[in-house]
Short mmCIF file of C-alpha atoms and ligand atoms in Angstrom, two decimals:
data_model
loop_
_atom_site.label_atom_id
_atom_site.label_comp_id
_atom_site.label_asym_id
_atom_site.label_seq_id
_atom_site.Cartn_x
_atom_site.Cartn_y
_atom_site.Cartn_z
CA MET A 497 18.79 -22.67 -11.78
CA ALA A 498 15.51 -24.15 -12.95
CA GLU A 499 14.11 -22.92 -16.24
CA THR A 500 10.54 -22.65 -15.07
CA MET A 501 8.92 -21.40 -11.92
CA ARG A 502 5.51 -21.23 -10.31
CA ALA A 503 3.75 -17.88 -10.54
CA LEU A 504 0.34 -16.38 -9.84
CA VAL A 505 -1.06 -15.01 -13.07
CA VAL A 506 -4.06 -13.22 -14.48
CA ALA A 507 -4.74 -15.38 -17.53
CA ARG A 508 -8.05 -13.69 -18.38
CA TYR A 509 -10.09 -10.91 -16.82
CA GLY A 510 -12.96 -11.95 -14.61
CA GLY A 511 -11.32 -15.28 -13.71
CA ARG A 512 -9.43 -16.43 -10.63
CA LEU A 513 -5.82 -15.97 -9.63
CA GLU A 514 -4.19 -18.96 -11.27
CA LEU A 515 -1.00 -20.74 -10.38
CA ALA A 516 0.94 -21.40 -13.59
CA ASP A 517 4.37 -22.48 -14.78
CA ARG A 518 6.25 -19.57 -16.32
CA PRO A 519 9.81 -19.25 -17.58
CA VAL A 520 12.28 -17.89 -15.00
CA PRO A 521 12.95 -14.35 -16.28
CA HIS A 522 16.42 -13.28 -17.40
CA PRO A 523 17.58 -9.96 -15.95
CA GLY A 524 18.03 -7.43 -18.77
CA PRO A 525 20.46 -4.51 -18.82
CA GLY A 526 20.43 -2.74 -15.48
CA GLU A 527 18.21 -5.43 -13.94
CA VAL A 528 18.72 -8.05 -11.26
CA LEU A 529 16.97 -11.34 -10.68
CA VAL A 530 15.42 -11.60 -7.22
CA ARG A 531 14.46 -14.89 -5.61
CA VAL A 532 11.22 -13.94 -3.89
CA ARG A 533 10.95 -14.94 -0.23
CA ALA A 534 7.64 -13.20 0.57
CA SER A 535 5.08 -11.14 -1.34
CA GLY A 536 2.15 -9.18 0.00
CA LEU A 537 -1.34 -9.91 -1.29
CA CYS A 538 -3.16 -6.60 -1.83
CA GLY A 539 -6.80 -5.75 -2.42
CA THR A 540 -5.60 -4.27 -5.70
CA ASP A 541 -4.55 -7.74 -6.86
CA VAL A 542 -8.16 -8.78 -6.58
CA HIS A 543 -9.29 -5.62 -8.43
CA LEU A 544 -6.79 -6.29 -11.21
CA LEU A 545 -8.43 -9.63 -11.90
CA SER A 546 -11.61 -7.81 -12.86
CA GLY A 547 -9.95 -6.01 -15.79
CA ARG A 548 -11.05 -2.54 -14.67
CA MET A 549 -7.38 -1.55 -14.76
CA PRO A 550 -5.73 -2.91 -17.91
CA LEU A 551 -2.57 -4.95 -17.37
CA GLY A 552 -1.32 -4.96 -20.96
CA GLU A 553 -0.40 -8.35 -22.37
CA LEU A 554 -1.85 -11.39 -20.57
CA PRO A 555 -0.95 -13.60 -18.81
CA ARG A 556 0.51 -11.15 -16.32
CA ILE A 557 2.23 -12.17 -13.07
CA LEU A 558 0.81 -10.08 -10.23
CA GLY A 559 2.53 -9.01 -7.01
CA HIS A 560 3.70 -5.50 -6.18
CA GLU A 561 4.92 -6.06 -2.60
CA THR A 562 8.09 -8.08 -2.84
CA ALA A 563 11.07 -9.03 -0.66
CA GLY A 564 13.80 -11.54 -1.40
CA ASP A 565 17.42 -12.21 -2.31
CA VAL A 566 19.48 -11.09 -5.29
CA VAL A 567 20.46 -14.25 -7.20
CA GLU A 568 21.73 -12.92 -10.54
CA LEU A 569 22.92 -9.61 -11.98
CA GLY A 570 22.09 -8.54 -15.52
CA PRO A 571 24.53 -6.51 -17.63
CA ALA A 572 25.43 -3.13 -16.07
CA ALA A 573 23.50 -3.79 -12.84
CA ALA A 574 25.94 -2.11 -10.48
CA GLY A 575 25.94 -1.83 -6.71
CA TRP A 576 24.45 -5.21 -5.81
CA ALA A 577 25.82 -8.66 -5.13
CA VAL A 578 24.37 -12.16 -5.19
CA GLY A 579 22.93 -12.88 -1.76
CA ASP A 580 21.91 -9.31 -0.93
CA ARG A 581 18.56 -9.19 0.92
CA VAL A 582 16.28 -6.63 -0.73
CA ILE A 583 12.88 -4.97 -0.93
CA VAL A 584 11.55 -3.94 -4.33
CA ALA A 585 10.03 -0.49 -4.94
CA ILE A 586 6.94 -0.80 -7.14
CA ASP A 587 7.29 2.03 -9.66
CA VAL A 588 9.74 1.65 -12.53
CA VAL A 589 10.28 5.29 -13.52
CA CYS A 590 12.22 7.30 -16.10
CA GLY A 591 14.42 9.10 -13.59
CA GLN A 592 14.64 12.12 -15.89
CA CYS A 593 11.30 13.93 -15.90
CA ARG A 594 10.67 16.87 -13.60
CA HIS A 595 8.63 14.72 -11.24
CA CYS A 596 11.42 12.14 -10.91
CA LEU A 597 14.06 14.86 -10.57
CA GLY A 598 11.94 16.51 -7.88
CA GLY A 599 11.79 13.24 -5.93
CA HIS A 600 8.13 12.63 -6.75
CA THR A 601 8.76 9.35 -8.54
CA GLN A 602 5.16 8.37 -7.82
CA ARG A 603 4.06 11.02 -10.38
CA CYS A 604 6.29 9.90 -13.28
CA LYS A 605 4.15 9.67 -16.42
CA ALA A 606 6.46 7.05 -17.95
CA MET A 607 5.91 4.80 -14.94
CA ARG A 608 5.47 1.06 -15.42
CA ARG A 609 4.66 -0.72 -12.19
CA ILE A 610 5.95 -4.09 -11.06
CA GLY A 611 2.98 -6.41 -10.73
CA PHE A 612 0.83 -4.18 -12.95
CA GLU A 613 2.25 -3.19 -16.35
CA ARG A 614 5.18 -5.59 -15.92
CA ASP A 615 5.48 -8.96 -14.22
CA GLY A 616 5.49 -8.92 -10.44
CA GLY A 617 6.56 -10.82 -7.38
CA HIS A 618 3.85 -13.45 -6.81
CA ALA A 619 6.33 -15.95 -8.24
CA GLU A 620 9.52 -17.72 -7.31
CA TYR A 621 11.63 -15.16 -9.16
CA VAL A 622 11.19 -11.65 -10.55
CA ALA A 623 13.51 -9.53 -12.69
CA VAL A 624 13.52 -5.86 -11.66
CA PRO A 625 15.66 -2.78 -12.30
CA ALA A 626 18.54 -2.52 -9.82
CA LEU A 627 17.37 1.07 -9.24
CA ASN A 628 14.21 -0.32 -7.62
CA LEU A 629 16.06 -2.24 -4.91
CA ILE A 630 16.39 -1.14 -1.32
CA ARG A 631 18.66 -3.07 1.04
CA LEU A 632 16.86 -4.99 3.76
CA PRO A 633 18.43 -4.14 7.13
CA GLU A 634 19.59 -6.92 9.49
CA GLY A 635 16.81 -7.98 11.80
CA LEU A 636 13.99 -7.04 9.41
CA GLY A 637 12.38 -10.25 8.13
CA TYR A 638 11.18 -10.89 4.58
CA GLU A 639 7.50 -11.08 5.53
CA ALA A 640 7.36 -7.76 7.32
CA ALA A 641 9.52 -6.21 4.61
CA ALA A 642 7.28 -7.47 1.81
CA ILE A 643 4.34 -5.31 2.86
CA LEU A 644 6.34 -2.11 3.28
CA PRO A 645 6.31 -0.92 -0.39
CA ASP A 646 2.55 -0.56 -0.54
CA ALA A 647 0.58 -1.05 2.68
CA VAL A 648 2.98 0.92 4.85
CA ALA A 649 4.76 3.29 2.45
CA CYS A 650 1.46 4.42 0.93
CA MET A 651 0.19 5.52 4.34
CA TYR A 652 3.52 7.21 5.09
CA HIS A 653 3.42 9.07 1.77
CA SER A 654 -0.20 10.08 2.29
CA LEU A 655 0.16 11.37 5.85
CA ILE A 656 3.69 12.80 5.77
CA CYS A 657 4.05 14.15 2.23
CA GLN A 658 0.50 14.85 1.10
CA GLY A 659 -1.16 15.49 4.46
CA GLN A 660 1.84 17.07 6.23
CA VAL A 661 0.54 15.86 9.56
CA ARG A 662 1.94 17.54 12.66
CA PRO A 663 2.08 16.49 16.32
CA ASP A 664 -0.65 18.87 17.52
CA GLN A 665 -3.20 17.54 15.04
CA THR A 666 -5.96 14.95 15.06
CA VAL A 667 -6.16 12.42 12.25
CA LEU A 668 -9.22 10.35 11.37
CA ILE A 669 -8.54 7.03 9.63
CA LEU A 670 -11.67 5.82 7.85
CA GLY A 671 -11.26 2.05 7.65
CA ALA A 672 -8.72 0.37 9.92
CA GLY A 673 -7.96 -2.42 7.44
CA GLY A 674 -4.64 -3.48 5.94
CA LEU A 675 -3.85 0.10 4.91
CA GLY A 676 -5.54 1.95 7.74
CA ILE A 677 -3.81 0.11 10.58
CA HIS A 678 -0.49 1.34 9.21
CA GLY A 679 -1.92 4.84 8.85
CA VAL A 680 -2.69 4.70 12.57
CA GLN A 681 0.95 3.82 13.27
CA VAL A 682 2.38 6.57 11.06
CA ALA A 683 0.15 9.26 12.54
CA ARG A 684 0.96 8.13 16.08
CA TRP A 685 4.68 8.11 15.22
CA VAL A 686 4.33 11.77 14.24
CA GLY A 687 2.64 12.39 17.58
CA ALA A 688 -0.82 13.21 16.27
CA ALA A 689 -4.00 12.02 18.00
CA VAL A 690 -5.77 9.35 15.94
CA ILE A 691 -9.38 8.23 15.62
CA ALA A 692 -9.89 5.04 13.59
CA THR A 693 -13.11 3.46 12.35
CA SER A 694 -14.15 -0.08 11.53
CA ARG A 695 -17.27 -2.18 11.80
CA ARG A 696 -15.17 -5.15 12.94
CA ALA A 697 -14.34 -5.49 16.61
CA GLU A 698 -10.98 -7.18 16.08
CA ARG A 699 -9.81 -4.41 13.75
CA LEU A 700 -10.85 -1.80 16.30
CA ARG A 701 -8.95 -3.67 19.02
CA MET A 702 -5.83 -3.69 16.86
CA ALA A 703 -6.19 0.04 16.09
CA GLU A 704 -6.58 0.76 19.79
CA GLN A 705 -3.47 -1.29 20.58
CA HIS A 706 -1.58 0.98 18.20
CA GLY A 707 -2.79 4.09 19.94
CA ALA A 708 -5.98 5.05 18.12
CA ILE A 709 -9.34 5.98 19.61
CA PRO A 710 -11.60 3.24 18.14
CA VAL A 711 -15.05 4.09 16.76
CA ASN A 712 -17.53 1.59 15.36
CA PRO A 713 -19.86 3.65 13.15
CA ALA A 714 -22.42 0.83 13.23
CA THR A 715 -22.99 1.32 16.94
CA GLN A 716 -21.96 4.90 17.69
CA SER A 717 -22.08 8.29 15.97
CA LEU A 718 -18.77 9.05 14.30
CA ALA A 719 -19.62 12.77 14.15
CA ASP A 720 -20.25 12.83 17.92
CA ALA A 721 -16.99 11.00 18.62
CA VAL A 722 -15.00 13.34 16.37
CA MET A 723 -16.49 16.49 17.92
CA GLU A 724 -15.98 15.14 21.43
CA HIS A 725 -12.29 14.43 20.84
CA THR A 726 -11.56 17.68 18.97
CA ARG A 727 -13.41 20.14 21.23
CA GLY A 728 -16.01 20.62 18.52
CA GLU A 729 -13.48 21.65 15.88
CA GLY A 730 -13.33 18.59 13.64
CA VAL A 731 -10.22 16.68 12.61
CA ASP A 732 -7.24 18.16 10.76
CA VAL A 733 -6.78 15.25 8.38
CA VAL A 734 -9.01 12.43 7.21
CA VAL A 735 -7.48 9.42 5.47
CA ASP A 736 -10.24 7.83 3.43
CA THR A 737 -9.31 4.23 2.66
CA VAL A 738 -12.96 3.42 1.95
CA GLY A 739 -13.41 5.55 -1.16
CA THR A 740 -17.16 5.67 -1.60
CA ARG A 741 -19.41 8.67 -2.24
CA ALA A 742 -20.75 8.36 1.27
CA SER A 743 -17.30 8.19 2.87
CA VAL A 744 -16.07 11.28 1.01
CA ARG A 745 -19.15 13.26 1.97
CA GLU A 746 -18.86 12.21 5.59
CA ALA A 747 -15.13 12.90 5.68
CA LEU A 748 -15.63 16.47 4.41
CA SER A 749 -18.23 17.14 7.10
CA LEU A 750 -15.81 16.06 9.85
CA LEU A 751 -12.89 18.32 8.88
CA CYS A 752 -11.92 21.41 10.83
CA PRO A 753 -11.38 24.66 8.89
CA GLY A 754 -8.26 24.21 6.75
CA GLY A 755 -8.53 20.44 7.15
CA LYS A 756 -7.34 18.01 4.50
CA LEU A 757 -9.18 15.04 3.05
CA LEU A 758 -6.70 12.48 1.73
CA VAL A 759 -8.31 10.30 -0.92
CA VAL A 760 -6.37 7.05 -1.00
CA ALA A 761 -8.89 4.52 -2.20
CA TYR A 762 -11.21 4.36 -5.17
CA VAL A 763 -14.43 2.43 -5.19
CA ASP A 764 -16.92 4.84 -6.70
CA GLU A 765 -15.74 6.52 -9.88
CA THR A 766 -17.07 9.96 -8.96
CA PHE A 767 -18.15 11.81 -5.89
CA GLU A 768 -20.02 15.03 -5.21
CA VAL A 769 -18.49 17.86 -3.26
CA PRO A 770 -20.70 20.48 -1.60
CA ALA A 771 -19.08 23.77 -2.63
CA ILE A 772 -19.55 26.07 0.35
CA PRO A 773 -18.27 23.65 3.02
CA LEU A 774 -15.20 23.25 0.80
CA PHE A 775 -14.15 26.80 -0.08
CA LYS A 776 -15.36 28.88 2.81
CA PRO A 777 -13.38 27.05 5.51
CA GLU A 778 -10.54 26.42 2.99
CA ARG A 779 -10.69 22.67 3.19
CA GLU A 780 -8.58 20.62 0.78
CA ILE A 781 -9.16 17.35 -1.06
CA ILE A 782 -5.87 15.69 -1.92
CA GLY A 783 -5.22 12.59 -3.99
CA CYS A 784 -2.58 10.20 -2.71
CA ARG A 785 -1.11 7.42 -4.79
CA GLY A 786 1.57 4.98 -3.73
CA ALA A 787 4.86 6.30 -2.45
CA SER A 788 8.09 7.74 -3.75
CA LYS A 789 11.23 5.63 -3.51
CA GLN A 790 12.48 7.99 -0.81
CA ASP A 791 9.28 7.40 1.19
CA LEU A 792 10.01 3.68 1.04
CA VAL A 793 13.61 4.22 2.15
CA GLU A 794 12.35 6.13 5.18
CA VAL A 795 9.70 3.51 5.98
CA VAL A 796 12.34 0.76 5.85
CA GLN A 797 14.50 2.71 8.32
CA LEU A 798 11.60 3.43 10.67
CA THR A 799 10.55 -0.21 10.64
CA ALA A 800 14.09 -1.46 11.26
CA ALA A 801 14.27 0.98 14.19
CA GLY A 802 11.05 -0.44 15.65
CA GLN A 803 9.04 2.76 15.11
CA LEU A 804 6.60 1.06 12.72
CA ALA A 805 5.39 -2.53 13.03
CA PRO A 806 3.92 -4.06 9.86
CA VAL A 807 0.79 -6.01 10.77
CA ILE A 808 0.56 -9.40 9.08
CA GLY A 809 -2.82 -11.01 9.54
CA ALA A 810 -2.34 -14.29 7.71
CA ARG A 811 0.28 -16.30 5.83
CA TYR A 812 -0.32 -18.57 2.86
CA SER A 813 1.79 -20.39 0.29
CA LEU A 814 1.61 -19.50 -3.41
CA GLU A 815 -0.47 -22.65 -3.90
CA GLU A 816 -3.03 -21.38 -1.40
CA ALA A 817 -3.42 -17.98 -3.09
CA ALA A 818 -7.02 -18.57 -4.15
CA THR A 819 -7.99 -19.22 -0.52
CA ALA A 820 -6.00 -16.17 0.53
CA ALA A 821 -7.82 -14.04 -2.05
CA GLU A 822 -11.17 -15.28 -0.75
CA ARG A 823 -10.24 -14.30 2.79
CA LEU A 824 -9.08 -10.92 1.54
CA ALA A 825 -12.38 -10.38 -0.25
CA ALA A 826 -14.30 -11.50 2.85
CA GLY A 827 -12.49 -8.83 4.86
CA ASP A 828 -11.99 -11.01 7.94
CA VAL A 829 -8.21 -10.58 8.15
CA VAL A 830 -6.74 -8.02 10.55
CA GLY A 831 -3.70 -6.55 8.78
CA ARG A 832 -2.16 -7.75 5.54
CA ILE A 833 -1.92 -11.19 3.94
CA VAL A 834 1.54 -12.40 2.98
CA LEU A 835 2.35 -15.18 0.53
CA THR A 836 5.44 -16.95 1.80
CA ARG A 837 7.93 -19.22 -0.01
CA GLU A 838 9.42 -22.28 1.69
ZN1 LIG B 908 -1.41 -2.68 -3.39
ZN1 LIG B 909 9.93 10.26 -14.58
#
């Protein structure tokens, strides 16, 4: 095996995603080396460049949506063999705290995330704990698999675990982008009615194809559409992937009594909540972050069974990552961007 590899790194905050030569990592105790076949490019990767979320020691290799093949086992890495096709769960957790023991690995306070606090998958190889691997079923390709750990599993975790969506409910997805389009799919899989918003016609078309009622808030009143489709009640669950003060305020005003606002994104650091519309109708505001490993296991199974269909909007090589990041920032891609390896 080669000693060096190409990788996308943050070399300094405020710069660009840079392609650099880095040493091929050696899998430590309990770790495996994965040859990456596809990695998802996430809006968070672009945020991480800014330095608003510290990455620890730089340069850091980004990439938290990874699929590939096991090529080497470190000491005491049991249960896997060279050649196994795998997906990598993002959170490296302690496995012993009450959150981990309760299955809520996404709440572990000792968490170090792949592609954040430790090197990630926008590279030719990545060393990860064997505990983070999930077997890739036959028939599920690397590219679709790569975007499951974040773009799809996050929506599954938000709607199923945090939102506890049921078939008789109506869900509003604010922002039918790379996250939101998968939220539409998860809510429809449950059997809920779905309203999805975007200001981009092609995103609305895609949301409609997946069973959502499309609303363009630039040309029609979202409040009117919501009331029309819920007999004046409001929606049971809002998934806010926009994360601004205005979106939170609007989302709260569109909830039925007892409705839940799922806050998935973060753009503004704070938001204001009008008190009476919150407590009197017993509405809830619920934070949602990432997914547990079990959520990812379930998402992999649902995708392999054809119940969920990861939406890939564009493919680029590692070398083209800067162009890919520009397209991501421009917001003109429907679905997620995947960085493929030859
Ligand atoms: Zn992400
Ligand atoms: Zn833990």
